[in-house]
Structures are given as C-alpha cells and as structure tokens.
Amino acid sequence: MLVDPAGRKFSYLRLSITDVCNFKCVYCLPDGYQCDHDRDFLSLNEISNTIKAFAHHGISKLRITGGEPTLRKDFIDVIRAAKDTQGITKIAATTNGYSMHKHINNWVDAGLNAINVSIDTLDPRMFNTITGHDKFSRVMQGIESALESGIESVKINSVLMKQYNGRELDSFLDYLKHRPVTMRFIELMQTNDNKSFFDANHISGQSIKEQLLRDGWQPIIRDVTAGPAQEFFHPDYMGKIGLIMPYSNDFCNTCNRLRISSLGKLHLCLFSEQGISLREYMSDNTNQALINQLARYIKTKKPTHLLHQGNTGVTTNLSMLGG
Ligand code: SAM
Ligand code: SF4
C-alpha cells in the first residue's frame, strides 16, 4: 500500500479526466470555462494505465471527476476501464448532473457504483444564479433517475455560501426526510481565483454540526475508503448528512486520497504547492515506471495543507482537479 511519512494509508484515487465544464458556478468558474487552445487531456489508454498502477498499490476506490467528467465522449469507457481493473471495488463519479437523467442507467450497467451530484440550492431561481444555467428541474429529474437505477449510493454536494444558500438547511432537511440520499455540505474553500468571494461567503460547517447534534442527528463511524465527510444519520430521516470541513484542525489526519489531474499530474494534496507530472510514464502499458514513481513521491506528502494561512498552493479553481 502507499503509506506517507505521517503513516497515512491511501485507498482512494480522485482522477480528473477533463478541465472543461459547461456550468459557471459562482465559486468555481464564474466566467465559465476559458481556454484559448486545445488541451491535451489524458487518453483512455493513459487513464486505464494510471488506474492499474494505483490499484497495484492497493487503491480500491476511484472517483472520476473534472471539470465536468460526463462531457467526455468516452466517459462510459473510463467507467469500463475502471471496472476491468483488478482491485478496484468502488467506482464513483462527481457530476453537475446535467445529463444524468439520460445516461445514468448506462453508467450503472458499465460499473458505476456511486454518484455525487452538485446541487447547491433547492430553489430553481437560485440554482440559475449559482450555476448560470436554468437546469434545476433536469438535474433533480436526474437524481430521481439515479435513485431508480439501483446505483448503490447517491449523494448531493452542496457548497455552503452565506449570500446564496445560507438559509436553506431546513429545506434540505425536508428533502432528505423521504429520500435515501446523502446530503453533503461542503465548506467553501479559498482558491487562487475566489478570495473576495470566499471572504464574503465562507460559513463554518461547525455551526451546522452543532445544530444537527442538537436536533438528534448522530455521527456514523468512518469506513477506511470513506471520503473526507463526517457523516450523520437520524432515525426519522431516510437520508443522511455529511459535513466536509477542510478548515477544521484534524481534517488532514484522516486523509486517504490522492489526485491525478486531467493533464497527468499527481497532486498529493488538493492544495499542494505543485503537481508532479507523471504523464511520460502513463502511456507505457507495462506500468512499472509509473508504479515506481508513485512509491517514490508518496514519501514527499506533507502532513497538512496551509489553507488556514490562506495558502491555496497552485489551485486556481477546483475545476482543475475535481475537488
Ligand atoms: N463538475 C462536477 C461537479 O460540479 O460536481 C465535478 C467537479 S467539481 C470541481 C467537484 C466539487 O467541487 C463540486 O461538488 C463543487 O461544488 C465543489 N467545489 C468547487 N469549487 C469549490 C470551492 N471553492 N469550495 C468548495 N467546493 C468547491
Ligand atoms: Fe463546473 Fe463543477 Fe466547477 Fe460548477 S463546480 S463550474 S459544475 S466544475
């Protein structure tokens, strides 16, 4: 297994397959995706080799992310490549959900086990304001299709923002009452691009945690491949709640995940100082060099990010790496 100097073991890979996105979320790409030249994203063969190299090191959970990963024409082939990799037991994807209502059954048939969908509000007009797109009902229809598809897990990601959805906790709780969905509230993170937005909108997840505990929500014990969320259940609700609080002091202690960007860089942390380019090793189908490089670089992982000091590393926005 990959083990870093702090003794943390890594079982979870987040693989970004594109930076491109069709939404303009206010905290991520407020001006939409900008690119003045073609970007050479990882090929299916490079993706497949990369997943195999990580699986060789004991990674069992894969999250396919972006940008908007479902914009890639070969998105389903990426799922299949993961499914065909020995050792990968859980395949998840994160999406803005815009095409889920049409394709979810095919993705599940190809091997997708879990889907996370970003929905920051249950108010259609606010959805339009946040994402720049009038697609609320289509995305919600996608959630219902996902629930009917038999997929193991459906989660909704919602970034907490004072000026946008800061008063919506009760409507989200109503939504969860009769739906087997996990609602994950994510603390807004500062990136190189969103400093003033961050200052105006950051809400600490701690206040939500205190309210949930007061209202009878109970903590769930963490699984080894679990993501970064602290999860809670309530006997009166079908749904669960997860809180992702990257600014909490012990957030990095349970880090079990590594990231590969869509251009083939290894990011040891979402907010690392630099990405390490491993692309030259990704087209070699024997994979030995890539396997060796992963073993080498894990020894350089730092114990914690420096977000508290406002140091966001190289991360301009999260569409670069997929969160
Ligand atoms: N496009 C897909 C989506 O929106 O789900 C996948 C990529 S997106 C970068 C992954 C997750 O990161 C989404 O849930 C999004 O809300 C979250 N995210 C983006 N920027 C963020 C920020 N500055 N702080 C916290 N979460 C952020
Ligand atoms: Fe696109 Fe996801 Fe960023 Fe929104 S959060 S702009 S959907 S990459």
Short mmCIF file of C-alpha atoms and ligand atoms in Angstrom, two decimals:
data_model
loop_
_atom_site.label_atom_id
_atom_site.label_comp_id
_atom_site.label_asym_id
_atom_site.label_seq_id
_atom_site.Cartn_x
_atom_site.Cartn_y
_atom_site.Cartn_z
CA MET A 1 0.00 0.00 0.00
CA LEU A 2 1.03 3.62 -0.44
CA VAL A 3 1.91 5.00 3.01
CA ASP A 4 3.18 8.55 3.58
CA PRO A 5 5.68 9.78 6.22
CA ALA A 6 2.78 10.60 8.58
CA GLY A 7 1.70 6.92 8.40
CA ARG A 8 -1.46 7.64 6.40
CA LYS A 9 -2.54 4.86 4.01
CA PHE A 10 -4.08 5.69 0.64
CA SER A 11 -7.03 3.70 -0.68
CA TYR A 12 -8.80 6.35 -2.74
CA LEU A 13 -7.88 7.99 -6.07
CA ARG A 14 -9.64 11.04 -7.48
CA LEU A 15 -8.98 11.13 -11.19
CA SER A 16 -9.85 14.21 -13.20
CA ILE A 17 -10.48 13.43 -16.86
CA THR A 18 -11.13 16.97 -18.16
CA ASP A 19 -10.96 20.59 -17.02
CA VAL A 20 -13.81 21.59 -19.31
CA CYS A 21 -17.15 22.49 -17.77
CA ASN A 22 -20.46 23.70 -19.16
CA PHE A 23 -21.59 25.40 -15.90
CA LYS A 24 -20.43 28.69 -14.39
CA CYS A 25 -20.68 28.08 -10.66
CA VAL A 26 -20.07 31.35 -8.80
CA TYR A 27 -17.40 29.82 -6.52
CA CYS A 28 -15.60 27.80 -9.20
CA LEU A 29 -15.81 29.15 -12.78
CA PRO A 30 -17.86 32.39 -12.52
CA ASP A 31 -16.82 33.41 -16.05
CA GLY A 32 -17.25 29.91 -17.45
CA TYR A 33 -14.52 27.64 -18.73
CA GLN A 34 -11.84 29.67 -20.51
CA CYS A 35 -9.35 28.16 -22.89
CA ASP A 36 -7.72 29.66 -25.94
CA HIS A 37 -6.16 26.44 -27.19
CA ASP A 38 -6.92 22.71 -27.30
CA ARG A 39 -5.90 20.97 -24.11
CA ASP A 40 -4.41 17.53 -24.40
CA PHE A 41 -6.27 15.65 -21.69
CA LEU A 42 -5.28 12.11 -20.69
CA SER A 43 -6.23 9.48 -23.28
CA LEU A 44 -8.31 6.45 -22.38
CA ASN A 45 -5.17 4.30 -22.52
CA GLU A 46 -3.28 6.64 -20.16
CA ILE A 47 -6.29 6.69 -17.82
CA SER A 48 -6.50 2.91 -17.84
CA ASN A 49 -2.78 2.51 -17.10
CA THR A 50 -3.00 5.07 -14.31
CA ILE A 51 -5.89 3.29 -12.62
CA LYS A 52 -3.98 -0.01 -12.85
CA ALA A 53 -0.82 1.49 -11.34
CA PHE A 54 -2.77 2.87 -8.37
CA ALA A 55 -4.66 -0.41 -7.98
CA HIS A 56 -1.28 -2.18 -7.86
CA HIS A 57 -0.58 -0.03 -4.78
CA GLY A 58 -3.84 -1.03 -3.09
CA ILE A 59 -6.12 1.78 -4.21
CA SER A 60 -9.62 0.27 -4.22
CA LYS A 61 -11.89 3.29 -4.66
CA LEU A 62 -11.85 5.53 -7.72
CA ARG A 63 -13.69 8.81 -8.20
CA ILE A 64 -13.96 10.13 -11.75
CA THR A 65 -14.20 13.90 -11.72
CA GLY A 66 -13.40 17.09 -13.65
CA GLY A 67 -14.34 19.84 -14.80
CA GLU A 68 -17.48 18.09 -15.89
CA PRO A 69 -16.38 14.47 -16.48
CA THR A 70 -19.56 13.48 -18.31
CA LEU A 71 -18.71 15.93 -21.11
CA ARG A 72 -16.09 13.47 -22.32
CA LYS A 73 -17.46 11.28 -25.10
CA ASP A 74 -15.61 8.28 -23.67
CA PHE A 75 -16.86 8.80 -20.09
CA ILE A 76 -18.55 5.39 -20.16
CA ASP A 77 -15.32 3.78 -21.41
CA VAL A 78 -13.48 5.28 -18.44
CA ILE A 79 -16.02 3.58 -16.15
CA ARG A 80 -15.49 0.31 -18.04
CA ALA A 81 -11.69 0.62 -17.79
CA ALA A 82 -12.00 1.04 -14.03
CA LYS A 83 -14.42 -1.88 -13.80
CA ASP A 84 -11.90 -4.07 -15.66
CA THR A 85 -9.10 -3.20 -13.24
CA GLN A 86 -8.37 -5.83 -10.66
CA GLY A 87 -8.55 -4.40 -7.15
CA ILE A 88 -10.91 -1.50 -7.90
CA THR A 89 -14.04 -2.30 -5.93
CA LYS A 90 -15.82 1.04 -5.91
CA ILE A 91 -16.26 3.39 -8.85
CA ALA A 92 -17.77 6.79 -8.14
CA ALA A 93 -18.21 9.94 -10.20
CA THR A 94 -18.90 13.58 -9.40
CA THR A 95 -21.08 15.49 -11.84
CA ASN A 96 -23.14 18.64 -12.16
CA GLY A 97 -25.90 16.25 -13.23
CA TYR A 98 -26.91 17.99 -16.43
CA SER A 99 -27.07 14.76 -18.49
CA MET A 100 -27.68 12.21 -15.76
CA HIS A 101 -31.40 11.75 -16.48
CA LYS A 102 -30.47 10.36 -19.92
CA HIS A 103 -27.43 8.24 -19.16
CA ILE A 104 -27.42 7.02 -15.57
CA ASN A 105 -28.67 3.52 -16.42
CA ASN A 106 -25.87 3.03 -18.97
CA TRP A 107 -23.28 4.26 -16.48
CA VAL A 108 -24.57 1.86 -13.83
CA ASP A 109 -24.57 -1.02 -16.34
CA ALA A 110 -20.93 -0.17 -17.15
CA GLY A 111 -19.99 -0.49 -13.46
CA LEU A 112 -20.61 2.84 -11.74
CA ASN A 113 -21.38 2.26 -8.05
CA ALA A 114 -21.83 5.76 -6.70
CA ILE A 115 -22.70 9.21 -7.97
CA ASN A 116 -22.24 12.62 -6.33
CA VAL A 117 -24.24 15.45 -7.85
CA SER A 118 -23.64 19.12 -7.13
CA ILE A 119 -26.86 20.90 -6.17
CA ASP A 120 -26.27 23.98 -4.05
CA THR A 121 -29.89 25.01 -3.69
CA LEU A 122 -33.43 23.64 -3.94
CA ASP A 123 -34.72 26.94 -5.31
CA PRO A 124 -34.77 26.88 -9.15
CA ARG A 125 -34.09 30.62 -9.45
CA MET A 126 -31.17 30.48 -7.07
CA PHE A 127 -29.87 27.43 -8.99
CA ASN A 128 -29.82 29.59 -12.10
CA THR A 129 -28.00 32.37 -10.23
CA ILE A 130 -25.37 29.98 -8.85
CA THR A 131 -24.66 27.86 -11.94
CA GLY A 132 -25.60 30.27 -14.74
CA HIS A 133 -27.97 27.63 -16.13
CA ASP A 134 -31.69 27.08 -15.94
CA LYS A 135 -31.29 23.33 -15.43
CA PHE A 136 -32.67 22.76 -11.93
CA SER A 137 -35.58 20.52 -12.87
CA ARG A 138 -33.45 18.49 -15.24
CA VAL A 139 -30.81 17.88 -12.56
CA MET A 140 -33.47 16.95 -9.98
CA GLN A 141 -35.01 14.57 -12.53
CA GLY A 142 -31.53 13.05 -12.84
CA ILE A 143 -31.46 12.42 -9.09
CA GLU A 144 -34.79 10.57 -9.26
CA SER A 145 -33.48 8.52 -12.22
CA ALA A 146 -30.34 7.70 -10.23
CA LEU A 147 -32.45 6.53 -7.27
CA GLU A 148 -34.46 4.29 -9.62
CA SER A 149 -31.33 2.93 -11.37
CA GLY A 150 -30.27 0.69 -8.49
CA ILE A 151 -26.93 2.51 -8.03
CA GLU A 152 -25.51 1.85 -4.55
CA SER A 153 -25.13 5.44 -3.46
CA VAL A 154 -26.49 8.85 -4.45
CA LYS A 155 -25.00 11.91 -2.77
CA ILE A 156 -25.73 15.58 -3.27
CA ASN A 157 -22.85 18.04 -2.83
CA SER A 158 -23.81 21.49 -1.68
CA VAL A 159 -21.26 24.23 -1.10
CA LEU A 160 -22.25 26.46 1.82
CA MET A 161 -22.40 30.15 0.86
CA LYS A 162 -23.65 32.88 3.18
CA GLN A 163 -25.17 35.08 0.45
CA TYR A 164 -26.70 32.28 -1.65
CA ASN A 165 -27.91 29.20 0.24
CA GLY A 166 -27.05 30.16 3.84
CA ARG A 167 -30.69 29.79 4.97
CA GLU A 168 -31.63 26.60 3.17
CA LEU A 169 -30.78 23.95 5.78
CA ASP A 170 -34.45 23.35 6.63
CA SER A 171 -35.50 22.80 3.02
CA PHE A 172 -32.63 20.35 2.50
CA LEU A 173 -33.68 18.50 5.67
CA ASP A 174 -37.28 18.26 4.37
CA TYR A 175 -35.94 16.87 1.10
CA LEU A 176 -33.94 14.20 2.96
CA LYS A 177 -36.83 13.01 5.08
CA HIS A 178 -38.13 10.54 2.50
CA ARG A 179 -35.16 10.09 0.15
CA PRO A 180 -32.25 7.67 0.62
CA VAL A 181 -29.73 10.32 -0.40
CA THR A 182 -26.68 11.64 1.47
CA MET A 183 -26.57 15.42 1.52
CA ARG A 184 -23.00 16.68 1.83
CA PHE A 185 -22.49 20.25 2.93
CA ILE A 186 -19.06 21.42 1.83
CA GLU A 187 -17.36 24.42 3.39
CA LEU A 188 -16.42 26.90 0.69
CA MET A 189 -12.68 26.64 0.07
CA GLN A 190 -10.46 29.51 -0.92
CA THR A 191 -8.64 29.11 -4.23
CA ASN A 192 -6.31 31.48 -6.08
CA ASP A 193 -9.28 32.82 -8.03
CA ASN A 194 -12.03 33.38 -5.44
CA LYS A 195 -10.52 35.32 -2.47
CA SER A 196 -13.13 38.12 -2.25
CA PHE A 197 -15.99 35.66 -2.89
CA PHE A 198 -14.58 33.43 -0.16
CA ASP A 199 -14.31 36.30 2.33
CA ALA A 200 -17.94 37.30 1.70
CA ASN A 201 -19.42 33.80 1.69
CA HIS A 202 -17.50 31.34 3.85
CA ILE A 203 -19.64 29.68 6.55
CA SER A 204 -18.06 27.26 9.01
CA GLY A 205 -19.57 23.76 8.97
CA GLN A 206 -19.13 23.69 12.75
CA SER A 207 -22.32 25.72 13.34
CA ILE A 208 -24.29 23.25 11.18
CA LYS A 209 -22.75 20.32 13.05
CA GLU A 210 -23.87 21.80 16.38
CA GLN A 211 -27.40 22.33 15.08
CA LEU A 212 -27.59 18.76 13.73
CA LEU A 213 -26.40 17.27 17.03
CA ARG A 214 -28.97 19.40 18.91
CA ASP A 215 -31.69 18.07 16.57
CA GLY A 216 -30.84 14.41 17.23
CA TRP A 217 -28.54 13.59 14.30
CA GLN A 218 -25.91 11.02 15.30
CA PRO A 219 -22.36 10.51 13.97
CA ILE A 220 -21.65 7.47 11.75
CA ILE A 221 -18.33 5.59 12.19
CA ARG A 222 -16.00 6.15 9.22
CA ASP A 223 -15.09 3.39 6.73
CA VAL A 224 -11.40 3.17 5.55
CA THR A 225 -12.23 4.18 1.98
CA ALA A 226 -14.66 6.89 3.10
CA GLY A 227 -14.27 10.38 1.68
CA PRO A 228 -13.49 13.46 3.73
CA ALA A 229 -17.02 13.90 5.17
CA GLN A 230 -18.10 13.47 8.78
CA GLU A 231 -21.43 11.67 8.36
CA PHE A 232 -24.61 11.72 10.44
CA PHE A 233 -27.89 9.78 10.49
CA HIS A 234 -31.26 10.40 12.13
CA PRO A 235 -33.83 7.67 12.84
CA ASP A 236 -36.63 9.85 11.41
CA TYR A 237 -34.89 10.53 8.09
CA MET A 238 -34.22 8.22 5.13
CA GLY A 239 -31.34 10.42 4.02
CA LYS A 240 -28.03 11.09 5.73
CA ILE A 241 -25.88 14.19 6.08
CA GLY A 242 -22.15 14.63 5.51
CA LEU A 243 -20.11 17.66 6.50
CA ILE A 244 -16.85 18.45 4.72
CA MET A 245 -14.88 20.89 6.82
CA PRO A 246 -11.40 21.37 5.35
CA TYR A 247 -10.71 24.21 7.80
CA SER A 248 -11.24 22.02 10.87
CA ASN A 249 -7.99 21.28 12.70
CA ASP A 250 -7.96 17.50 12.28
CA PHE A 251 -9.19 17.42 8.63
CA CYS A 252 -5.85 16.21 7.22
CA ASN A 253 -5.34 13.42 9.81
CA THR A 254 -7.76 11.10 8.04
CA CYS A 255 -6.55 11.90 4.51
CA ASN A 256 -6.71 8.69 2.46
CA ARG A 257 -6.86 10.15 -1.05
CA LEU A 258 -4.59 11.15 -3.90
CA ARG A 259 -5.37 13.09 -7.05
CA ILE A 260 -4.38 12.96 -10.70
CA SER A 261 -5.17 15.96 -12.88
CA SER A 262 -6.55 15.67 -16.38
CA LEU A 263 -3.08 16.52 -17.72
CA GLY A 264 -1.42 13.70 -15.78
CA LYS A 265 -0.06 15.49 -12.72
CA LEU A 266 -0.03 13.83 -9.33
CA HIS A 267 -1.37 16.15 -6.62
CA LEU A 268 -0.52 14.85 -3.18
CA CYS A 269 -2.98 17.38 -1.71
CA LEU A 270 -5.83 19.43 -3.20
CA PHE A 271 -3.85 22.50 -2.12
CA SER A 272 -0.29 21.34 -2.80
CA GLU A 273 2.44 23.73 -3.91
CA GLN A 274 2.83 21.93 -7.20
CA GLY A 275 1.62 18.99 -9.23
CA ILE A 276 4.16 16.33 -10.20
CA SER A 277 3.97 15.42 -13.88
CA LEU A 278 3.84 11.65 -14.34
CA ARG A 279 2.45 11.80 -17.85
CA GLU A 280 5.59 10.47 -19.52
CA TYR A 281 5.06 7.17 -17.65
CA MET A 282 1.34 6.81 -18.37
CA SER A 283 1.46 5.50 -21.92
CA ASP A 284 3.77 2.60 -21.09
CA ASN A 285 1.42 -0.39 -20.77
CA THR A 286 3.87 -2.34 -18.57
CA ASN A 287 3.24 0.37 -15.92
CA GLN A 288 6.40 -0.45 -13.91
CA ALA A 289 7.87 3.06 -14.11
CA LEU A 290 4.59 4.67 -13.04
CA ILE A 291 4.27 2.24 -10.15
CA ASN A 292 7.83 3.15 -9.05
CA GLN A 293 7.19 6.90 -9.30
CA LEU A 294 4.09 6.64 -7.13
CA ALA A 295 6.08 4.77 -4.47
CA ARG A 296 8.75 7.49 -4.65
CA TYR A 297 6.53 10.56 -4.43
CA ILE A 298 4.23 9.38 -1.67
CA LYS A 299 7.24 9.83 0.63
CA THR A 300 7.10 13.57 -0.05
CA LYS A 301 3.50 14.15 1.02
CA LYS A 302 3.21 16.97 3.58
CA PRO A 303 1.27 16.41 6.82
CA THR A 304 -1.29 19.16 6.19
CA HIS A 305 -2.46 21.85 3.80
CA LEU A 306 -1.84 25.53 4.61
CA LEU A 307 -5.35 26.77 3.87
CA HIS A 308 -5.66 28.33 7.33
CA GLN A 309 -2.89 30.76 6.36
CA GLY A 310 -4.71 31.46 3.06
CA ASN A 311 -2.07 29.46 1.15
CA THR A 312 -4.00 27.71 -1.63
CA GLY A 313 -0.95 26.30 -3.43
CA VAL A 314 -1.31 26.01 -7.20
CA THR A 315 -5.07 25.55 -7.14
CA THR A 316 -6.65 28.31 -9.24
CA ASN A 317 -10.13 26.78 -9.03
CA LEU A 318 -11.41 23.31 -8.24
CA SER A 319 -12.44 22.52 -11.83
CA MET A 320 -8.69 21.95 -12.36
CA LEU A 321 -8.66 18.98 -10.03
CA GLY A 322 -12.23 17.99 -9.29
CA GLY A 323 -12.41 18.86 -5.60
N1 SAM B 1 -18.38 19.45 -12.27
C1 SAM B 1 -18.56 18.46 -11.29
C2 SAM B 1 -19.43 18.97 -10.16
O1 SAM B 1 -19.65 20.15 -10.06
O2 SAM B 1 -19.87 18.14 -9.38
C3 SAM B 1 -17.26 17.88 -10.73
C4 SAM B 1 -16.15 18.84 -10.45
S1 SAM B 1 -16.46 20.00 -9.15
C5 SAM B 1 -14.95 20.89 -9.12
C6 SAM B 1 -16.35 18.93 -7.71
C7 SAM B 1 -16.94 19.50 -6.45
O3 SAM B 1 -16.14 20.60 -6.00
C8 SAM B 1 -18.36 20.02 -6.61
O4 SAM B 1 -19.18 19.44 -5.64
C9 SAM B 1 -18.22 21.50 -6.35
O5 SAM B 1 -19.37 22.04 -5.75
C10 SAM B 1 -17.01 21.56 -5.45
N2 SAM B 1 -16.33 22.84 -5.43
C11 SAM B 1 -15.88 23.56 -6.49
N3 SAM B 1 -15.27 24.68 -6.09
C12 SAM B 1 -15.33 24.69 -4.73
C13 SAM B 1 -14.86 25.57 -3.70
N4 SAM B 1 -14.19 26.68 -3.99
N5 SAM B 1 -15.07 25.23 -2.41
C14 SAM B 1 -15.73 24.09 -2.11
N6 SAM B 1 -16.19 23.20 -3.02
C15 SAM B 1 -16.00 23.51 -4.31
FE1 SF4 B 2 -18.33 23.16 -13.34
FE2 SF4 B 2 -18.38 21.62 -11.20
FE3 SF4 B 2 -16.96 23.93 -11.22
FE4 SF4 B 2 -19.62 24.02 -11.21
S1 SF4 B 2 -18.31 23.17 -9.59
S2 SF4 B 2 -18.26 25.21 -12.54
S3 SF4 B 2 -20.16 22.26 -12.42
S4 SF4 B 2 -16.55 22.12 -12.42
#
